[in-house]
PDB file of C-alpha atoms in Angstrom:
ATOM      1  CA  MET A 687      94.756  96.421  97.140  1.00 96.00           C
ATOM      2  CA  VAL A 688      92.782  99.017  99.067  1.00 97.00           C
ATOM      3  CA  LYS A 689      90.894  99.125 102.355  1.00 97.00           C
ATOM      4  CA  ILE A 690      87.605  97.215 102.272  1.00 97.00           C
ATOM      5  CA  GLU A 691      84.677  97.701 104.621  1.00 97.00           C
ATOM      6  CA  ARG A 692      83.279  94.213 105.085  1.00 98.00           C
ATOM      7  CA  THR A 693      79.633  93.721 106.037  1.00 97.00           C
ATOM      8  CA  PRO A 694      79.913  92.582 109.685  1.00 97.00           C
ATOM      9  CA  ILE A 695      77.045  90.080 109.669  1.00 97.00           C
ATOM     10  CA  PRO A 696      78.029  86.793 107.955  1.00 98.00           C
ATOM     11  CA  PRO A 697      75.780  85.441 105.188  1.00 98.00           C
ATOM     12  CA  ALA A 698      73.305  82.977 106.691  1.00 98.00           C
ATOM     13  CA  SER A 699      74.425  79.999 104.611  1.00 98.00           C
ATOM     14  CA  LEU A 700      77.853  79.825 106.279  1.00 98.00           C
ATOM     15  CA  ALA A 701      76.469  78.662 109.633  1.00 97.00           C
ATOM     16  CA  VAL A 702      74.199  76.136 107.920  1.00 98.00           C
ATOM     17  CA  GLU A 703      76.858  74.743 105.587  1.00 97.00           C
ATOM     18  CA  LYS A 704      79.408  74.492 108.389  1.00 97.00           C
ATOM     19  CA  GLN A 705      77.286  71.774 109.999  1.00 96.00           C
ATOM     20  CA  LYS A 706      77.341  69.596 106.865  1.00 95.00           C
ATOM     21  CA  ALA A 707      79.912  66.942 106.061  1.00 92.00           C
ATOM     22  CA  CYS A 708      80.664  68.547 102.699  1.00 93.00           C
ATOM     23  CA  GLY A 709      79.314  72.037 103.211  1.00 96.00           C
ATOM     24  CA  SER A 710      79.963  74.861 100.756  1.00 97.00           C
ATOM     25  CA  TYR A 711      81.281  78.324 101.580  1.00 97.00           C
ATOM     26  CA  THR A 712      80.376  79.597  98.092  1.00 97.00           C
ATOM     27  CA  LYS A 713      76.593  79.740  98.257  1.00 97.00           C
ATOM     28  CA  PRO A 714      74.936  82.638  96.381  1.00 97.00           C
ATOM     29  CA  ASP A 715      74.474  84.785  99.477  1.00 98.00           C
ATOM     30  CA  VAL A 716      78.243  84.569 100.135  1.00 98.00           C
ATOM     31  CA  THR A 717      79.353  85.373  96.599  1.00 97.00           C
ATOM     32  CA  GLU A 718      76.819  88.172  96.268  1.00 97.00           C
ATOM     33  CA  GLN A 719      77.845  89.802  99.547  1.00 98.00           C
ATOM     34  CA  LEU A 720      81.542  89.494  98.721  1.00 98.00           C
ATOM     35  CA  SER A 721      80.958  91.027  95.301  1.00 97.00           C
ATOM     36  CA  GLN A 722      79.135  93.929  96.911  1.00 97.00           C
ATOM     37  CA  ASP A 723      81.643  94.456  99.726  1.00 98.00           C
ATOM     38  CA  PHE A 724      84.667  94.187  97.419  1.00 98.00           C
ATOM     39  CA  HIS A 725      83.062  96.424  94.764  1.00 97.00           C
ATOM     40  CA  ASN A 726      83.153  93.588  92.231  1.00 97.00           C
ATOM     41  CA  LYS A 727      86.969  93.680  92.177  1.00 97.00           C
ATOM     42  CA  CYS A 728      89.653  91.101  92.835  1.00 98.00           C
ATOM     43  CA  TYR A 729      91.057  92.219  96.185  1.00 98.00           C
ATOM     44  CA  LEU A 730      94.612  91.599  94.962  1.00 98.00           C
ATOM     45  CA  CYS A 731      94.992  92.988  91.421  1.00 97.00           C
ATOM     46  CA  GLU A 732      91.778  95.088  91.566  1.00 97.00           C
ATOM     47  CA  ILE A 733      90.644  94.128  88.071  1.00 97.00           C
ATOM     48  CA  SER A 734      86.904  94.594  87.671  1.00 95.00           C
ATOM     49  CA  PRO A 735      85.011  92.445  87.161  1.00 91.00           C
ATOM     50  CA  PRO A 736      87.265  89.610  88.365  1.00 89.00           C
ATOM     51  CA  HIS A 737      88.181  87.145  85.618  1.00 85.00           C
ATOM     52  CA  GLY A 738      87.170  83.716  86.882  1.00 90.00           C
ATOM     53  CA  ILE A 739      85.634  84.754  90.189  1.00 93.00           C
ATOM     54  CA  GLU A 740      86.735  82.724  93.225  1.00 96.00           C
ATOM     55  CA  VAL A 741      86.015  82.840  96.944  1.00 97.00           C
ATOM     56  CA  GLU A 742      89.445  82.703  98.479  1.00 96.00           C
ATOM     57  CA  HIS A 743      90.664  82.107 102.030  1.00 97.00           C
ATOM     58  CA  LEU A 744      93.077  84.799 103.140  1.00 97.00           C
ATOM     59  CA  ARG A 745      94.475  82.347 105.697  1.00 96.00           C
ATOM     60  CA  PRO A 746      94.488  78.816 104.213  1.00 94.00           C
ATOM     61  CA  HIS A 747      92.080  76.626 106.149  1.00 94.00           C
ATOM     62  CA  GLY A 748      93.940  73.320 105.663  1.00 90.00           C
ATOM     63  CA  GLY A 749      90.801  71.426 106.666  1.00 89.00           C
ATOM     64  CA  ASN A 750      90.162  73.613 109.702  1.00 95.00           C
ATOM     65  CA  ILE A 751      86.378  73.983 109.693  1.00 96.00           C
ATOM     66  CA  ASP A 752      86.383  77.212 111.686  1.00 96.00           C
ATOM     67  CA  ARG A 753      88.742  78.880 109.215  1.00 96.00           C
ATOM     68  CA  LYS A 754      86.960  77.393 106.228  1.00 97.00           C
ATOM     69  CA  PHE A 755      83.620  78.996 107.124  1.00 98.00           C
ATOM     70  CA  ASP A 756      84.947  82.112 108.865  1.00 98.00           C
ATOM     71  CA  TRP A 757      83.303  85.070 107.127  1.00 98.00           C
ATOM     72  CA  THR A 758      86.258  87.330 107.928  1.00 98.00           C
ATOM     73  CA  ASN A 759      88.589  84.877 106.159  1.00 98.00           C
ATOM     74  CA  LEU A 760      86.690  84.879 102.836  1.00 98.00           C
ATOM     75  CA  PHE A 761      87.778  87.257 100.062  1.00 98.00           C
ATOM     76  CA  LEU A 762      86.800  87.912  96.450  1.00 98.00           C
ATOM     77  CA  ALA A 763      89.614  87.072  94.038  1.00 97.00           C
ATOM     78  CA  CYS A 764      90.185  86.263  90.403  1.00 97.00           C
ATOM     79  CA  SER A 765      91.514  82.810  89.523  1.00 96.00           C
ATOM     80  CA  HIS A 766      94.824  84.215  88.245  1.00 96.00           C
ATOM     81  CA  CYS A 767      95.715  85.984  91.494  1.00 97.00           C
ATOM     82  CA  ASN A 768      94.364  83.211  93.694  1.00 96.00           C
ATOM     83  CA  SER A 769      96.581  80.646  91.967  1.00 95.00           C
ATOM     84  CA  LEU A 770      99.634  82.860  92.464  1.00 96.00           C
ATOM     85  CA  LYS A 771      98.811  83.271  96.143  1.00 96.00           C
ATOM     86  CA  ASN A 772      98.615  79.499  96.613  1.00 94.00           C
ATOM     87  CA  GLN A 773     102.270  79.190  97.617  1.00 93.00           C
ATOM     88  CA  ALA A 774     103.594  78.244 101.038  1.00 93.00           C
ATOM     89  CA  LYS A 775     105.569  81.482 101.427  1.00 94.00           C
ATOM     90  CA  TYR A 776     102.331  83.483 101.406  1.00 94.00           C
ATOM     91  CA  HIS A 777     100.460  81.365 103.963  1.00 92.00           C
ATOM     92  CA  ASP A 778      99.303  83.564 106.856  1.00 91.00           C
ATOM     93  CA  MET A 779     101.494  86.389 105.534  1.00 93.00           C
ATOM     94  CA  ILE A 780      99.225  88.518 103.326  1.00 96.00           C
ATOM     95  CA  LEU A 781      97.826  91.795 104.666  1.00 96.00           C
ATOM     96  CA  ASP A 782      94.165  91.736 105.616  1.00 97.00           C
ATOM     97  CA  CYS A 783      92.747  94.696 103.716  1.00 97.00           C
ATOM     98  CA  CYS A 784      89.565  94.538 105.803  1.00 97.00           C
ATOM     99  CA  LYS A 785      91.551  95.231 108.969  1.00 96.00           C
ATOM    100  CA  VAL A 786      94.448  97.439 107.883  1.00 95.00           C
ATOM    101  CA  GLU A 787      94.867 100.311 105.443  1.00 95.00           C
ATOM    102  CA  PRO A 788      97.145  98.908 102.689  1.00 96.00           C
ATOM    103  CA  GLU A 789      97.810 102.385 101.328  1.00 95.00           C
ATOM    104  CA  ASN A 790      99.589 103.253 104.592  1.00 94.00           C
ATOM    105  CA  ILE A 791     101.884 100.286 103.995  1.00 95.00           C
ATOM    106  CA  LEU A 792     102.401  99.851 100.247  1.00 96.00           C
ATOM    107  CA  ASP A 793     103.273 102.014  97.253  1.00 95.00           C
ATOM    108  CA  TYR A 794     101.866 101.205  93.798  1.00 96.00           C
ATOM    109  CA  GLN A 795     103.610 102.240  90.577  1.00 95.00           C
ATOM    110  CA  LEU A 796     103.134 101.688  86.870  1.00 96.00           C
ATOM    111  CA  ALA A 797     106.105 102.775  84.748  1.00 94.00           C
ATOM    112  CA  ASN A 798     107.076 101.838  81.193  1.00 93.00           C
ATOM    113  CA  GLY A 799     104.432  99.131  81.071  1.00 94.00           C
ATOM    114  CA  HIS A 800     105.568  97.414  84.255  1.00 96.00           C
ATOM    115  CA  VAL A 801     104.153  97.282  87.758  1.00 97.00           C
ATOM    116  CA  CYS A 802     106.100  97.569  90.965  1.00 95.00           C
ATOM    117  CA  VAL A 803     104.444  97.347  94.372  1.00 96.00           C
ATOM    118  CA  CYS A 804     106.793  97.875  97.294  1.00 94.00           C
ATOM    119  CA  PRO A 805     106.553  98.474 101.046  1.00 94.00           C
ATOM    120  CA  LEU A 806     106.877 102.042 102.202  1.00 91.00           C
ATOM    121  CA  ALA A 807     110.208 102.717 103.891  1.00 76.00           C
ATOM    122  CA  GLN A 808     108.783 102.954 107.402  1.00 72.00           C
ATOM    123  CA  VAL A 809     107.035  99.530 107.314  1.00 68.00           C
ATOM    124  CA  PRO A 810     109.525  96.779 106.451  1.00 69.00           C
ATOM    125  CA  GLU A 811     107.534  94.019 108.188  1.00 89.00           C
ATOM    126  CA  LYS A 812     107.506  90.624 106.483  1.00 92.00           C
ATOM    127  CA  GLU A 813     103.754  90.789 105.771  1.00 94.00           C
ATOM    128  CA  ALA A 814     104.281  94.034 103.870  1.00 95.00           C
ATOM    129  CA  VAL A 815     107.204  92.614 101.901  1.00 95.00           C
ATOM    130  CA  LEU A 816     105.378  89.431 100.913  1.00 96.00           C
ATOM    131  CA  THR A 817     102.147  91.242 100.073  1.00 97.00           C
ATOM    132  CA  ALA A 818     104.085  93.619  97.829  1.00 97.00           C
ATOM    133  CA  ASP A 819     105.794  90.626  96.219  1.00 97.00           C
ATOM    134  CA  LEU A 820     102.455  88.934  95.532  1.00 97.00           C
ATOM    135  CA  LEU A 821     100.781  92.052  94.158  1.00 98.00           C
ATOM    136  CA  THR A 822     103.691  92.671  91.809  1.00 97.00           C
ATOM    137  CA  ALA A 823     103.551  89.028  90.688  1.00 97.00           C
ATOM    138  CA  CYS A 824      99.859  89.433  89.819  1.00 97.00           C
ATOM    139  CA  PHE A 825     100.994  91.745  87.009  1.00 97.00           C
ATOM    140  CA  GLU A 826     104.522  90.520  86.289  1.00 96.00           C
ATOM    141  CA  HIS A 827     104.749  86.739  86.881  1.00 93.00           C
ATOM    142  CA  THR A 828     105.019  85.434  83.317  1.00 88.00           C
ATOM    143  CA  ASN A 829     106.568  81.995  83.772  1.00 88.00           C
ATOM    144  CA  THR A 830     104.008  80.280  81.500  1.00 92.00           C
ATOM    145  CA  GLY A 831     102.161  81.294  78.352  1.00 93.00           C
ATOM    146  CA  ILE A 832      98.832  81.440  80.150  1.00 93.00           C
ATOM    147  CA  ARG A 833     100.181  83.575  82.990  1.00 94.00           C
ATOM    148  CA  GLU A 834     101.920  85.838  80.495  1.00 95.00           C
ATOM    149  CA  GLN A 835      98.581  86.457  78.807  1.00 96.00           C
ATOM    150  CA  GLU A 836      96.789  86.949  82.130  1.00 96.00           C
ATOM    151  CA  CYS A 837      99.394  89.497  83.198  1.00 97.00           C
ATOM    152  CA  LYS A 838      99.169  91.276  79.845  1.00 96.00           C
ATOM    153  CA  ILE A 839      95.398  91.620  80.294  1.00 96.00           C
ATOM    154  CA  ARG A 840      95.934  93.261  83.683  1.00 97.00           C
ATOM    155  CA  ILE A 841      98.733  95.540  82.510  1.00 97.00           C
ATOM    156  CA  ASP A 842      96.650  96.628  79.520  1.00 97.00           C
ATOM    157  CA  GLU A 843      93.578  97.339  81.671  1.00 97.00           C
ATOM    158  CA  LEU A 844      95.658  99.167  84.266  1.00 98.00           C
ATOM    159  CA  SER A 845      97.380 101.228  81.554  1.00 97.00           C
ATOM    160  CA  LYS A 846      94.025 102.256  80.094  1.00 97.00           C
ATOM    161  CA  THR A 847      92.817 103.285  83.534  1.00 97.00           C
ATOM    162  CA  MET A 848      95.932 105.322  84.241  1.00 97.00           C
ATOM    163  CA  ASP A 849      95.803 106.970  80.804  1.00 97.00           C
ATOM    164  CA  SER A 850      92.233 108.019  81.577  1.00 97.00           C
ATOM    165  CA  LEU A 851      93.395 109.391  84.920  1.00 97.00           C
ATOM    166  CA  TYR A 852      96.198 111.407  83.293  1.00 97.00           C
ATOM    167  CA  LYS A 853      93.724 112.815  80.748  1.00 96.00           C
ATOM    168  CA  GLN A 854      91.282 113.887  83.457  1.00 96.00           C
ATOM    169  CA  LEU A 855      94.057 115.393  85.559  1.00 96.00           C
ATOM    170  CA  HIS A 856      95.262 117.425  82.576  1.00 95.00           C
ATOM    171  CA  GLU A 857      91.738 118.605  81.822  1.00 94.00           C
ATOM    172  CA  TYR A 858      91.117 119.562  85.435  1.00 94.00           C
ATOM    173  CA  GLN A 859      94.411 121.416  85.690  1.00 92.00           C
ATOM    174  CA  SER A 860      93.631 123.274  82.450  1.00 92.00           C
ATOM    175  CA  THR A 861      89.955 124.077  83.010  1.00 91.00           C
ATOM    176  CA  ALA A 862      89.069 123.314  86.654  1.00 87.00           C
ATOM    177  CA  SER A 863      85.756 122.089  85.266  1.00 89.00           C
ATOM    178  CA  LYS A 864      83.184 120.458  87.512  1.00 91.00           C
ATOM    179  CA  LYS A 865      82.849 117.637  84.987  1.00 92.00           C
ATOM    180  CA  SER A 866      86.523 116.674  85.211  1.00 92.00           C
ATOM    181  CA  LEU A 867      86.426 116.961  89.006  1.00 94.00           C
ATOM    182  CA  ARG A 868      83.472 114.568  89.171  1.00 94.00           C
ATOM    183  CA  ALA A 869      85.339 112.127  86.949  1.00 95.00           C
ATOM    184  CA  LEU A 870      88.423 112.350  89.166  1.00 96.00           C
ATOM    185  CA  ARG A 871      86.413 111.850  92.333  1.00 96.00           C
ATOM    186  CA  GLY A 872      85.109 108.602  90.861  1.00 96.00           C
ATOM    187  CA  MET A 873      88.534 107.399  89.757  1.00 97.00           C
ATOM    188  CA  LEU A 874      90.021 108.153  93.175  1.00 97.00           C
ATOM    189  CA  SER A 875      87.312 106.305  95.087  1.00 97.00           C
ATOM    190  CA  ARG A 876      88.311 102.992  96.662  1.00 96.00           C
ATOM    191  CA  THR A 877      85.429 101.445  94.743  1.00 97.00           C
ATOM    192  CA  TYR A 878      87.133 102.155  91.398  1.00 97.00           C
ATOM    193  CA  LYS A 879      89.162  99.528  89.547  1.00 97.00           C
ATOM    194  CA  PHE A 880      92.917  99.741  90.241  1.00 98.00           C
ATOM    195  CA  ALA A 881      92.238 102.375  92.910  1.00 97.00           C
ATOM    196  CA  GLY A 882      95.493 101.545  94.672  1.00 97.00           C
ATOM    197  CA  PHE A 883      97.349 102.891  91.631  1.00 98.00           C
ATOM    198  CA  THR A 884      95.154 105.897  90.823  1.00 98.00           C
ATOM    199  CA  ARG A 885      95.187 107.074  94.428  1.00 97.00           C
ATOM    200  CA  ALA A 886      98.941 106.501  94.852  1.00 97.00           C
ATOM    201  CA  TYR A 887      99.697 108.545  91.744  1.00 97.00           C
ATOM    202  CA  VAL A 888      97.708 111.536  92.949  1.00 97.00           C
ATOM    203  CA  ARG A 889      99.145 111.320  96.473  1.00 95.00           C
ATOM    204  CA  THR A 890     102.671 111.539  95.051  1.00 94.00           C
ATOM    205  CA  HIS A 891     101.690 114.575  92.951  1.00 95.00           C
ATOM    206  CA  LEU A 892      99.707 116.592  95.489  1.00 95.00           C
ATOM    207  CA  GLU A 893     101.935 119.620  94.943  1.00 95.00           C
ATOM    208  CA  THR A 894     100.487 119.741  91.437  1.00 94.00           C
ATOM    209  CA  TYR A 895      96.934 118.775  92.421  1.00 94.00           C
ATOM    210  CA  PRO A 896      96.411 120.101  95.986  1.00 94.00           C
ATOM    211  CA  ASP A 897      92.637 120.346  95.464  1.00 92.00           C
ATOM    212  CA  LEU A 898      92.457 116.560  95.232  1.00 95.00           C
ATOM    213  CA  ALA A 899      94.004 115.843  98.647  1.00 95.00           C
ATOM    214  CA  GLU A 900      90.633 115.186 100.283  1.00 94.00           C
ATOM    215  CA  TYR A 901      89.873 112.419  97.763  1.00 96.00           C
ATOM    216  CA  VAL A 902      92.998 110.356  98.558  1.00 95.00           C
ATOM    217  CA  GLN A 903      93.002 110.644 102.322  1.00 89.00           C
ATOM    218  CA  LEU A 904      93.964 107.510 104.240  1.00 85.00           C
ATOM    219  CA  GLN A 905      92.206 105.936 107.196  1.00 68.00           C
TER     220      GLN A 905
END
């Protein structure tokens, strides 16, 4: 999860559909704008493209029409992560990555093929704790065969991304080539898949890669 800059003007269909008895909040203009704003990534696990794209409500609407069609409450998610989030303990408790900088609040780690997302020491608020719990579950919750496979897909894709990062970091440290720097700039952009992890890794190793500090700055 990384900071997202949402387009401020809601897609036109939301106002129209809100007036209907069975209006839809998933019209093409909504899904297209969400895909663009969220860089075609699930906002939770950051896999790209999302597997089984869904328009998800950050705050469950529970039949509340205002919440249901509120543009600021609609997020791009994959079906795997959205199903995990659909638990009462997460209701109204997940960080809004369009309003806050998650990287100021959470730490992302991949070690020995396992993911751990945890709140930073200075921010023990319940929203941070539950968001970290959910993000970890997106990679580690293997209570059924299907979820085990879904998690494996994400761990494998994340591992490939991190291996590519390590390779580029080694090349840049060895050669300081412009080509490797361009590659690293792309991988450290918030638009990149699993950017929460790539950026966190570099931030924790800035003594080794001080030239990359400007690419992992926080808002």
